[in-house]
C-alpha positions as MATLAB code, in Angstrom:
seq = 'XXXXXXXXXXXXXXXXXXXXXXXXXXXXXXXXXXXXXXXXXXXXXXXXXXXXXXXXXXXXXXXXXXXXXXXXXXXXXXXXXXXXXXXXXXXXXXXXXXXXXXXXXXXXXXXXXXXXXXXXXXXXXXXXXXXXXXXXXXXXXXXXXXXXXXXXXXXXXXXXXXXXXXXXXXXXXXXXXXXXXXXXXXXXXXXXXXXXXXXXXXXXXXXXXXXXXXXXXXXXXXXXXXXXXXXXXXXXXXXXXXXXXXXXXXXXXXXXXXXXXXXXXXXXXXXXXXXXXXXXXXXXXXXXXXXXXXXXXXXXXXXXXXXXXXXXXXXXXXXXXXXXXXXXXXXXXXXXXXXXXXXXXXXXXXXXXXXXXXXXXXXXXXXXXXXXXXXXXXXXXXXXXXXXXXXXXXXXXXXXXXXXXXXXXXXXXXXXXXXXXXXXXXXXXXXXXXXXXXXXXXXXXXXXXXX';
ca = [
       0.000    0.000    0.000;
       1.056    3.665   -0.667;
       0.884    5.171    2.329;
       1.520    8.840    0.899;
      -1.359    8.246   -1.146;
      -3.087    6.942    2.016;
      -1.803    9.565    3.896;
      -3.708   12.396    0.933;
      -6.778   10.714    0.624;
      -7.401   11.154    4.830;
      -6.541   14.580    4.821;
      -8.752   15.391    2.357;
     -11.647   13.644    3.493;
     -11.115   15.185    6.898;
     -10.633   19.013    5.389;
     -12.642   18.853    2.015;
     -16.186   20.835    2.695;
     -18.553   18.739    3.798;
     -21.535   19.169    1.245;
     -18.970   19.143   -1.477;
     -17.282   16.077    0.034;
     -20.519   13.899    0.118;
     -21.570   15.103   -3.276;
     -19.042   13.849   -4.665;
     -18.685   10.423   -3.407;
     -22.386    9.813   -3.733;
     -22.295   10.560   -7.666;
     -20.429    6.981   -8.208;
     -22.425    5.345   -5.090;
     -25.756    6.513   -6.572;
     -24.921    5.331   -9.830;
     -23.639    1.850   -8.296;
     -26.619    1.181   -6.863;
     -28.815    2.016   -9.498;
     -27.144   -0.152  -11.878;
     -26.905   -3.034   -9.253;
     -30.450   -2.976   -9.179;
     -30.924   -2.833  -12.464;
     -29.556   -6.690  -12.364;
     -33.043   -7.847  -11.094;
     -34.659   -4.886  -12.764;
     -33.428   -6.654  -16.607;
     -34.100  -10.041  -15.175;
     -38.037   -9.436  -14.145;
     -38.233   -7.107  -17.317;
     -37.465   -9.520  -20.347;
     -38.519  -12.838  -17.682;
     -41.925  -10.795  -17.959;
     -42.022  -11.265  -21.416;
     -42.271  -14.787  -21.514;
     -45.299  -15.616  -19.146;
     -46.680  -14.951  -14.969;
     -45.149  -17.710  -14.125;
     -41.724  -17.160  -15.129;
     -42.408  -13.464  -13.390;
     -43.181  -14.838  -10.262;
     -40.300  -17.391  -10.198;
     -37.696  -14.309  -10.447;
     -39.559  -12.455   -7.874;
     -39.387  -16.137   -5.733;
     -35.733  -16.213   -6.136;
     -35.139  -12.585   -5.308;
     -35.566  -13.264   -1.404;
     -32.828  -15.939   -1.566;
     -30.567  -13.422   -3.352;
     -31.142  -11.208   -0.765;
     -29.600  -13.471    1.516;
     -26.472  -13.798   -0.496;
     -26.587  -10.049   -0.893;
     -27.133   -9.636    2.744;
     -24.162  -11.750    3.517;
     -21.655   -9.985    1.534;
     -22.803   -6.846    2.923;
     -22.499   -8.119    6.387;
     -18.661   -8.559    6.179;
     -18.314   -5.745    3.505;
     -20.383   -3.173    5.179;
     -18.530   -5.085    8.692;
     -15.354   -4.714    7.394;
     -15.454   -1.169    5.865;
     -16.473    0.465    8.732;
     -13.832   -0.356   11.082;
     -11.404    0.680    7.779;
     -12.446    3.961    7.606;
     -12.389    4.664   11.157;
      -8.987    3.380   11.564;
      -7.863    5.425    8.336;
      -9.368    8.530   10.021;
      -7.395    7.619   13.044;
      -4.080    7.022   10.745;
      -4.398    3.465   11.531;
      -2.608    2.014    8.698;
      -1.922   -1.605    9.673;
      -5.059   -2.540   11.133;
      -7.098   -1.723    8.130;
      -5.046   -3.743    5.923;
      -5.283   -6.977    7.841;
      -9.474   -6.060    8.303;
      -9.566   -5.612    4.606;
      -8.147   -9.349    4.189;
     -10.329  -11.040    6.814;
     -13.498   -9.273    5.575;
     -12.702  -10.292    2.290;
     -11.852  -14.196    2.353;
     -14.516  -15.159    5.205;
     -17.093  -13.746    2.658;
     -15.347  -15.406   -0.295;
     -15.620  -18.805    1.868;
     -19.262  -17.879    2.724;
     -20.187  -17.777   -0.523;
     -18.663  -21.065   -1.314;
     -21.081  -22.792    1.250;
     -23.869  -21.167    0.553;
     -23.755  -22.095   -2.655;
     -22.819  -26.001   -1.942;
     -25.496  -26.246    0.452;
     -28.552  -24.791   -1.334;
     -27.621  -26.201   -4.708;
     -28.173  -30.021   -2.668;
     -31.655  -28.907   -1.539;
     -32.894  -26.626   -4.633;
     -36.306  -27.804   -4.709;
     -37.501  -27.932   -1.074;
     -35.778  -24.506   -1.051;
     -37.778  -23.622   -3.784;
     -40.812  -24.396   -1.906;
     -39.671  -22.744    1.334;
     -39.175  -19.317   -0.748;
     -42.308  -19.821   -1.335;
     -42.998  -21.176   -4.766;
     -46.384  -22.963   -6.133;
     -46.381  -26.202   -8.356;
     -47.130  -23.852  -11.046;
     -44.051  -21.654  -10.484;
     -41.541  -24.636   -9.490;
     -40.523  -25.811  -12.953;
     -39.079  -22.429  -13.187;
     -38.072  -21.551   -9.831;
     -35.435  -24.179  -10.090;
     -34.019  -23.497  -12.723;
     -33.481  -20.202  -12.615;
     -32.365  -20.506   -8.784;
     -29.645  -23.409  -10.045;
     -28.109  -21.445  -12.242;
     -28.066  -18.012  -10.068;
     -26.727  -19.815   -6.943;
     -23.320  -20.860   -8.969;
     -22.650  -16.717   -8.527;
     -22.994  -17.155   -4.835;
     -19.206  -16.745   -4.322;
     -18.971  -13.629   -6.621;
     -22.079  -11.880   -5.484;
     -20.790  -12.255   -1.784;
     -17.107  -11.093   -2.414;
     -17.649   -8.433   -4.826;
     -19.913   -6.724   -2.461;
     -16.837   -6.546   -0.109;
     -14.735   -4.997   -2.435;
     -17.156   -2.513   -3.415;
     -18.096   -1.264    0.053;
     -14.224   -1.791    1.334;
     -13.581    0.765   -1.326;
     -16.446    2.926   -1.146;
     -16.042    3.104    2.646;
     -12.074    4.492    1.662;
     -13.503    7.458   -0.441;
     -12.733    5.190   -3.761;
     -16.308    4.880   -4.933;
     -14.991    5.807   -8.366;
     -13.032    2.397   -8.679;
     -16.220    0.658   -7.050;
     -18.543    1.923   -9.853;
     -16.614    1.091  -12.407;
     -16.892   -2.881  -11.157;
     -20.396   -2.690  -10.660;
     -21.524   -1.167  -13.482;
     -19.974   -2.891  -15.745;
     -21.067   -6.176  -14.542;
     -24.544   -4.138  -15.007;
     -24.493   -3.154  -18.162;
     -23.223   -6.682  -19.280;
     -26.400   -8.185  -17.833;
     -28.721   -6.082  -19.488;
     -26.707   -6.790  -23.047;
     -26.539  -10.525  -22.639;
     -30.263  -11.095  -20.948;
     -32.081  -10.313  -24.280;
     -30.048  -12.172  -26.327;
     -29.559  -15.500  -23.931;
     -33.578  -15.366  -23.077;
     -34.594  -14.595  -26.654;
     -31.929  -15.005  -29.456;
     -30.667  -18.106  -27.672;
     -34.232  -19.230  -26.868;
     -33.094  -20.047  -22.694;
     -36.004  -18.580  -21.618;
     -35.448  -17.888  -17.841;
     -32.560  -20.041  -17.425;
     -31.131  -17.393  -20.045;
     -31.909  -14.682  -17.468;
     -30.243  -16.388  -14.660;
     -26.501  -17.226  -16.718;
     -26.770  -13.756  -17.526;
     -26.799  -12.952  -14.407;
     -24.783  -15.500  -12.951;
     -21.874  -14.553  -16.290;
     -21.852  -10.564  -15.616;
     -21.152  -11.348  -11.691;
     -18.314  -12.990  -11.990;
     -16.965  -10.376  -14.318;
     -17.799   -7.519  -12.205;
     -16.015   -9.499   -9.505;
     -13.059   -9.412  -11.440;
     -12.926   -5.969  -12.348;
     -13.241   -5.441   -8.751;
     -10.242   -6.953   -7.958;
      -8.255   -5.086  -10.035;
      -9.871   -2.100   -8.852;
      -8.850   -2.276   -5.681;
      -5.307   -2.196   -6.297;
      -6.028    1.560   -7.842;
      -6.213    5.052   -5.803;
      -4.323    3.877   -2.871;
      -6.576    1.562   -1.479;
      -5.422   -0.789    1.322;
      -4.344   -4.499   -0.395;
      -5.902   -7.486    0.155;
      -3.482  -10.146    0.781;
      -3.858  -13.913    1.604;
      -0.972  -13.407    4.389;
      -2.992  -11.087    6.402;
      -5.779  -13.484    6.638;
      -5.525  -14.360   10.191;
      -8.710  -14.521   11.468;
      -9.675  -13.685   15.339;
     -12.230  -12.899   17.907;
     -10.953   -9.069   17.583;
     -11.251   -8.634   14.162;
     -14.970  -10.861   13.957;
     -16.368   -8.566   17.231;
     -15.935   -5.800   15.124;
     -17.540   -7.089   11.744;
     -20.321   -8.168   13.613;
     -21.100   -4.885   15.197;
     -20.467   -3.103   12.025;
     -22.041   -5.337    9.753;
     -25.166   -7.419   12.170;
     -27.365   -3.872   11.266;
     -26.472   -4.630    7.359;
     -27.373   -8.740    8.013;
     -30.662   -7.875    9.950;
     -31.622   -5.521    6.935;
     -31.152   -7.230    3.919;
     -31.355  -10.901    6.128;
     -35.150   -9.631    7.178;
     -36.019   -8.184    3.923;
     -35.648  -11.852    2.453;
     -37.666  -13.421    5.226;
     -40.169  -10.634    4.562;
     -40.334  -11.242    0.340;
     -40.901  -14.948    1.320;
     -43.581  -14.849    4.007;
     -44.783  -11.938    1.087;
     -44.599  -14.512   -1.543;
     -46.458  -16.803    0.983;
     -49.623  -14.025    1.417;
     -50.024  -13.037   -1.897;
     -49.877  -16.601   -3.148;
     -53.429  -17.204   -1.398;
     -54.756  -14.865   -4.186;
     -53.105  -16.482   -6.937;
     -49.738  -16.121   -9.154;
     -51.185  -13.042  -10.609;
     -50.577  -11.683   -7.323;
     -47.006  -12.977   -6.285;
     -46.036  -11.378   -9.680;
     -47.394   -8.256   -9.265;
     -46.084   -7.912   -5.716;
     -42.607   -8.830   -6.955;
     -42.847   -5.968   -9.394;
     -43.587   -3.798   -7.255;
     -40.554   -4.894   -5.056;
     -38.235   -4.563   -7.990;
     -39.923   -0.967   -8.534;
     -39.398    0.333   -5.108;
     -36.081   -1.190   -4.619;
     -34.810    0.974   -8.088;
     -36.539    3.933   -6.022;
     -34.334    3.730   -3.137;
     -31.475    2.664   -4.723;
     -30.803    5.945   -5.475;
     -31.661    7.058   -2.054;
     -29.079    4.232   -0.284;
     -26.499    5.467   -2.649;
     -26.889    9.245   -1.359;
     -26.252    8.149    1.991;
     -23.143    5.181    0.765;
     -21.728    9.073    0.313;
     -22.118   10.438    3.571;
     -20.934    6.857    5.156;
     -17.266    7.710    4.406;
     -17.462   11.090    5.476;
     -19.031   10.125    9.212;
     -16.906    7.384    9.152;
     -13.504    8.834    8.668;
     -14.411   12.181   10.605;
     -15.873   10.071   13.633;
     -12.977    8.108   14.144;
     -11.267   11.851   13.920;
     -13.286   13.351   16.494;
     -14.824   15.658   13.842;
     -18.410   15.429   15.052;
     -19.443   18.442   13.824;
     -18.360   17.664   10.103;
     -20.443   14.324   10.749;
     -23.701   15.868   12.043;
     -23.458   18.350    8.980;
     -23.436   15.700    6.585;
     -26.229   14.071    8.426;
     -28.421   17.290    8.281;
     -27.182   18.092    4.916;
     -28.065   14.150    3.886;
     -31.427   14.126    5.370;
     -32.897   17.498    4.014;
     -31.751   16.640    0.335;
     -33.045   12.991    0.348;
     -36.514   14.095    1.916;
     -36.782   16.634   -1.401;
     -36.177   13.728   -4.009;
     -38.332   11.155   -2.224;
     -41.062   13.613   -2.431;
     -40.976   14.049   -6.021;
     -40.434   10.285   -6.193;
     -43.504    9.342   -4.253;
     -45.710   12.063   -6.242;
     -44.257   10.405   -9.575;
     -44.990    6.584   -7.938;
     -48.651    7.530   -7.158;
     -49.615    9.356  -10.831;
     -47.814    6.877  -12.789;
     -48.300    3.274  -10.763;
     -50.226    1.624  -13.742;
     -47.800    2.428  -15.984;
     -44.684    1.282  -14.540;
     -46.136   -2.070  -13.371;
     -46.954   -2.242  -17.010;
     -43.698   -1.943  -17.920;
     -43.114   -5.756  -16.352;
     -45.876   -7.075  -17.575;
     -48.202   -5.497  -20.193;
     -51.356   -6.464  -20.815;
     -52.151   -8.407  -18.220;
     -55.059   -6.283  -16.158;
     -55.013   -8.812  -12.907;
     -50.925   -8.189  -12.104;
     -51.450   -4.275  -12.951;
     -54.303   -4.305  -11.037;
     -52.473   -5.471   -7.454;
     -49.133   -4.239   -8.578;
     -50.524   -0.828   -8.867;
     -52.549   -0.332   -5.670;
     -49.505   -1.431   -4.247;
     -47.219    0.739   -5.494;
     -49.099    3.827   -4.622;
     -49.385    2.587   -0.965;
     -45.504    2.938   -1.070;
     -45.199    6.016   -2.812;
     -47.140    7.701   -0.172;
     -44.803    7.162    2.204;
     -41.437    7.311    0.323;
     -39.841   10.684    2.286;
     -40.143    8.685    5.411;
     -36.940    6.845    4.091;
     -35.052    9.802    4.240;
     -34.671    9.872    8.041;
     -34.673    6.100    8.607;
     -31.830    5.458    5.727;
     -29.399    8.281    6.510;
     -30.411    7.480   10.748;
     -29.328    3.805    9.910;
     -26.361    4.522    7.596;
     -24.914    7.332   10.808;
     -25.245    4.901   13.309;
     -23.846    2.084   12.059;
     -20.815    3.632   10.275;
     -20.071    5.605   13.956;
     -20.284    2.235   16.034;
     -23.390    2.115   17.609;
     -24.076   -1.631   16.561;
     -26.815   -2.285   18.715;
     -28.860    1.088   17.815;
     -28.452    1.037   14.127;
     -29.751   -3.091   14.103;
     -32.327   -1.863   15.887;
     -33.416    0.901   13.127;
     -32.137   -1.832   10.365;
     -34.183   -4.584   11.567;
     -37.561   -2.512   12.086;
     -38.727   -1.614    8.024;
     -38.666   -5.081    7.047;
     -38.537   -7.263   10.478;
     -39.962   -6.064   13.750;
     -43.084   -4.152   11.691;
     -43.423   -5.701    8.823;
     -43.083   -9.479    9.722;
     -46.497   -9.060   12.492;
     -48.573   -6.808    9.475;
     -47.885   -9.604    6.733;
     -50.029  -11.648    9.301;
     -52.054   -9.235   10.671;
     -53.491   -7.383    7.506;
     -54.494   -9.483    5.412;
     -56.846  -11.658    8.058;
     -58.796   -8.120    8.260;
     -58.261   -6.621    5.287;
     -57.613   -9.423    2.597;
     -55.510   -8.870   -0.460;
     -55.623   -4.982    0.355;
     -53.097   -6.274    3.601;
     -50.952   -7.402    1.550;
     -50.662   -3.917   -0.421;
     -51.002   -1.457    2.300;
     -48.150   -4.065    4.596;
     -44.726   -1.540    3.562;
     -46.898    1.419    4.196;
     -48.031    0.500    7.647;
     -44.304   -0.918    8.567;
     -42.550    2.398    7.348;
     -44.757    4.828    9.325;
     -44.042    2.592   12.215;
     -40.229    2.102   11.821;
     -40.117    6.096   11.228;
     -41.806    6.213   15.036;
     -38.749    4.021   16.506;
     -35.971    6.178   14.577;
     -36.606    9.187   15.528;
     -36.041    8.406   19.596;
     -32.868    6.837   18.400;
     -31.454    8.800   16.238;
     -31.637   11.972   17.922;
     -30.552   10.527   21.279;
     -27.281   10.045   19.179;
     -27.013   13.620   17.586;
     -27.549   14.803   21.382;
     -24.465   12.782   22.224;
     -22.647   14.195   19.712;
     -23.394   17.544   20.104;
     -22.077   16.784   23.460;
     -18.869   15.447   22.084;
     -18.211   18.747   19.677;
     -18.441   21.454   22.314;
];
């Protein structure tokens, strides 16, 4: 590693302007995440061309890749957080060997994952909650899409080890080339190739390796620390602090799974029609805030760096700054969500009136509520890149866990099929209710810490 370089980089993401700081490192983060979900975005778009069934099996398969994803962002998201604190502190050495661990233990992760589910694909199938109408497809697809276990789950390390360095440049490039290589190759493995859906999912399963290897190469760019085999020496130390950085990443994307299958589940009382337009609207609202979690992958450097400097008032700056800015584009978001809902579920899956129907009383349920992400995103994203492990899991597990887990049960028994579409809206004005105690408790403390 270059420690010069090193040495530049935390100087200026200590002294560079705050607003002008985050800015800039959420313009590649943004545009990271938007292509990233673009990945399932492609998949349900041309899979929706073929027939419901084939629609539904993606959105099926979506919660298991959310459990991949939410592994590699466990150690990544684990990882890069004690990295940039220990760069803000000028604490070289420990951030290289963290970079290592993080890496390989998702690497090996990934492996077993992979073994495991690939022995048990159809009762998995079932558990994610396929119907013998959807099953035919559900496997294959989910055969082919769990041989990119390993990738999905180390690539995600790299991306956030860099990103949480103030190299989201070198990250984008990784990512979105890996997504623009899906959406090439999923039309023409689907369609010119006649795959159908097993198409979709080696087009997938193709571009992640790629982007995996771009990432590597990456990462040796911009004065990043190196990943090297040597300094994989795994301990208690080094796993403590992955697991208080990263448990708040594992409960969110771990509990968004469980809640797409016990989704899948509910809506598969009224039929595939509904599964599939649920899963669209899942797809939809996950592009929405992609854009959103990529404003605040900006500001995680910056409070990262500056809190391990004992900068707090450069941190609670960029919260403010974060906060204010995101709550103006969710707005416009949610208006555009609830004018246009029929439309975009059309998008997936035109022409047929039952799937627009659910997918677009759903949708503008969400919509509604859309700015409340602002504060629970950036809230989440401050206090788990500052340390405070057991808040931040808290906030991460309530959107998709602790509220929305009970309503996917409760709602529907009163309120039928309409439970199932009003579920996100009732767990976001909820999770906004447990935030805002937390969160400020934590500015307070801070303030303290400044003066």
């Amino acid at each position: 590693m270059n420690y010069s370089n090193a040495e530049e980089k935390r100087i200026y993401m200590l002294e560079t302007p705050v607003k002008k700081l985050v800015c800039t490192l959420a313009g590649p983060t943004i545009l990271s995440m938007l292509i990233t979900s673009f990945y399932n975005m492609a998949d349900t778009f041309f899979v929706g061309r073929i027939n419901t069934q084939a629609t539904a099996a993606v959105g099926v398969v979506f919660s298991l890749m959310a459990i991949i994803q939410a592994t590699g962002f466990f150690f990544g998201h684990g990882s890069g957080n004690y990295i940039s604190r220990k760069l803000g502190a000028g604490e070289m050495e420990e951030a290289e060997k963290m970079s290592s661990i993080g890496f390989f233990s998702a690497l090996i992760a990934g492996v077993i994952i992979m073994s495991v589910c690939l022995v048990f694909v159809t009762p998995l199938a079932y558990l994610l909650g396929s119907t013998d109408t959807i099953l035919p497809y559900t496997v294959r697809y989910l055969s082919i899409i769990l041989i990119g276990a390993p990738a999905m789950t180390a690539s995600l390390v790299l991306n956030n080890q860099m990103r949480f360095q103030g190299s989201a440049f070198y990250a984008m490039i990784g990512i979105v080339s890996g997504g623009v290589l899906n959406m090439i190759l999923d039309p023409l493995l689907i369609f010119a190739c006649n795959l159908g859906i097993a198409g979709a999912a080696l087009a997938t399963t193709f571009s992640q390796y790629v982007s995996f290897i771009i990432l590597c190469i990456m990462i040796r760019k911009g004065g990043n620390v190196q990943i090297k085999l040597s300094n994989f020496k795994p301990s208690l130390h080094y796993y403590k602090e992955i697991i208080r950085g990263g448990t708040p990443s594992l409960c969110r994307q771990g509990l968004a799974s469980l809640a797409t299958i016990c989704l899948n589940h509910s809506a598969g009382i009224y039929g595939d029609a509904a599964i599939a337009g649920m899963s669209i609207v899942s797809r939809i609202a996950m592009f929405a805030n992609s854009a959103l979690i990529g404003f605040g992958q900006g500001f995680q450097p910056v409070c990262g760096f500056n809190y391990g400097a004992k900068k707090y008032d450069r941190v609670l700056e960029a919260f403010w700054f974060c906060v204010k800015y995101a709550f103006l584009f969710l707005v416009v978001v949610g208006v555009c969500g609830v004018a246009f809902a029929p439309q975009l579920v059309a998008l997936f899956r035109k022409g047929d009136l039952e799937v627009i129907e659910v997918g677009a009383a759903a949708l503008r349920f969400q919509a509604i509520v859309f700015p409340l992400n602002a504060w629970i995103v950036m809230c989440n994203m401050m206090l788990q890149s500052i340390g405070k492990g057991l808040k931040a899991s808290i906030v991460a597990s309530a959107r998709q866990g602790l509220c929305f887990l009970p309503l996917i049960f409760i709602l529907p028994h009163f309120f039928g099929l309409t439970g199932v579409e009003i579920c996100q809206m009732v767990s976001d004005i909820m999770t906004l209710a447990i935030s805002v105690p937390i969160g400020l408790s934590v500015i307070k403390e801070m303030k303290l810490q400044a003066e």
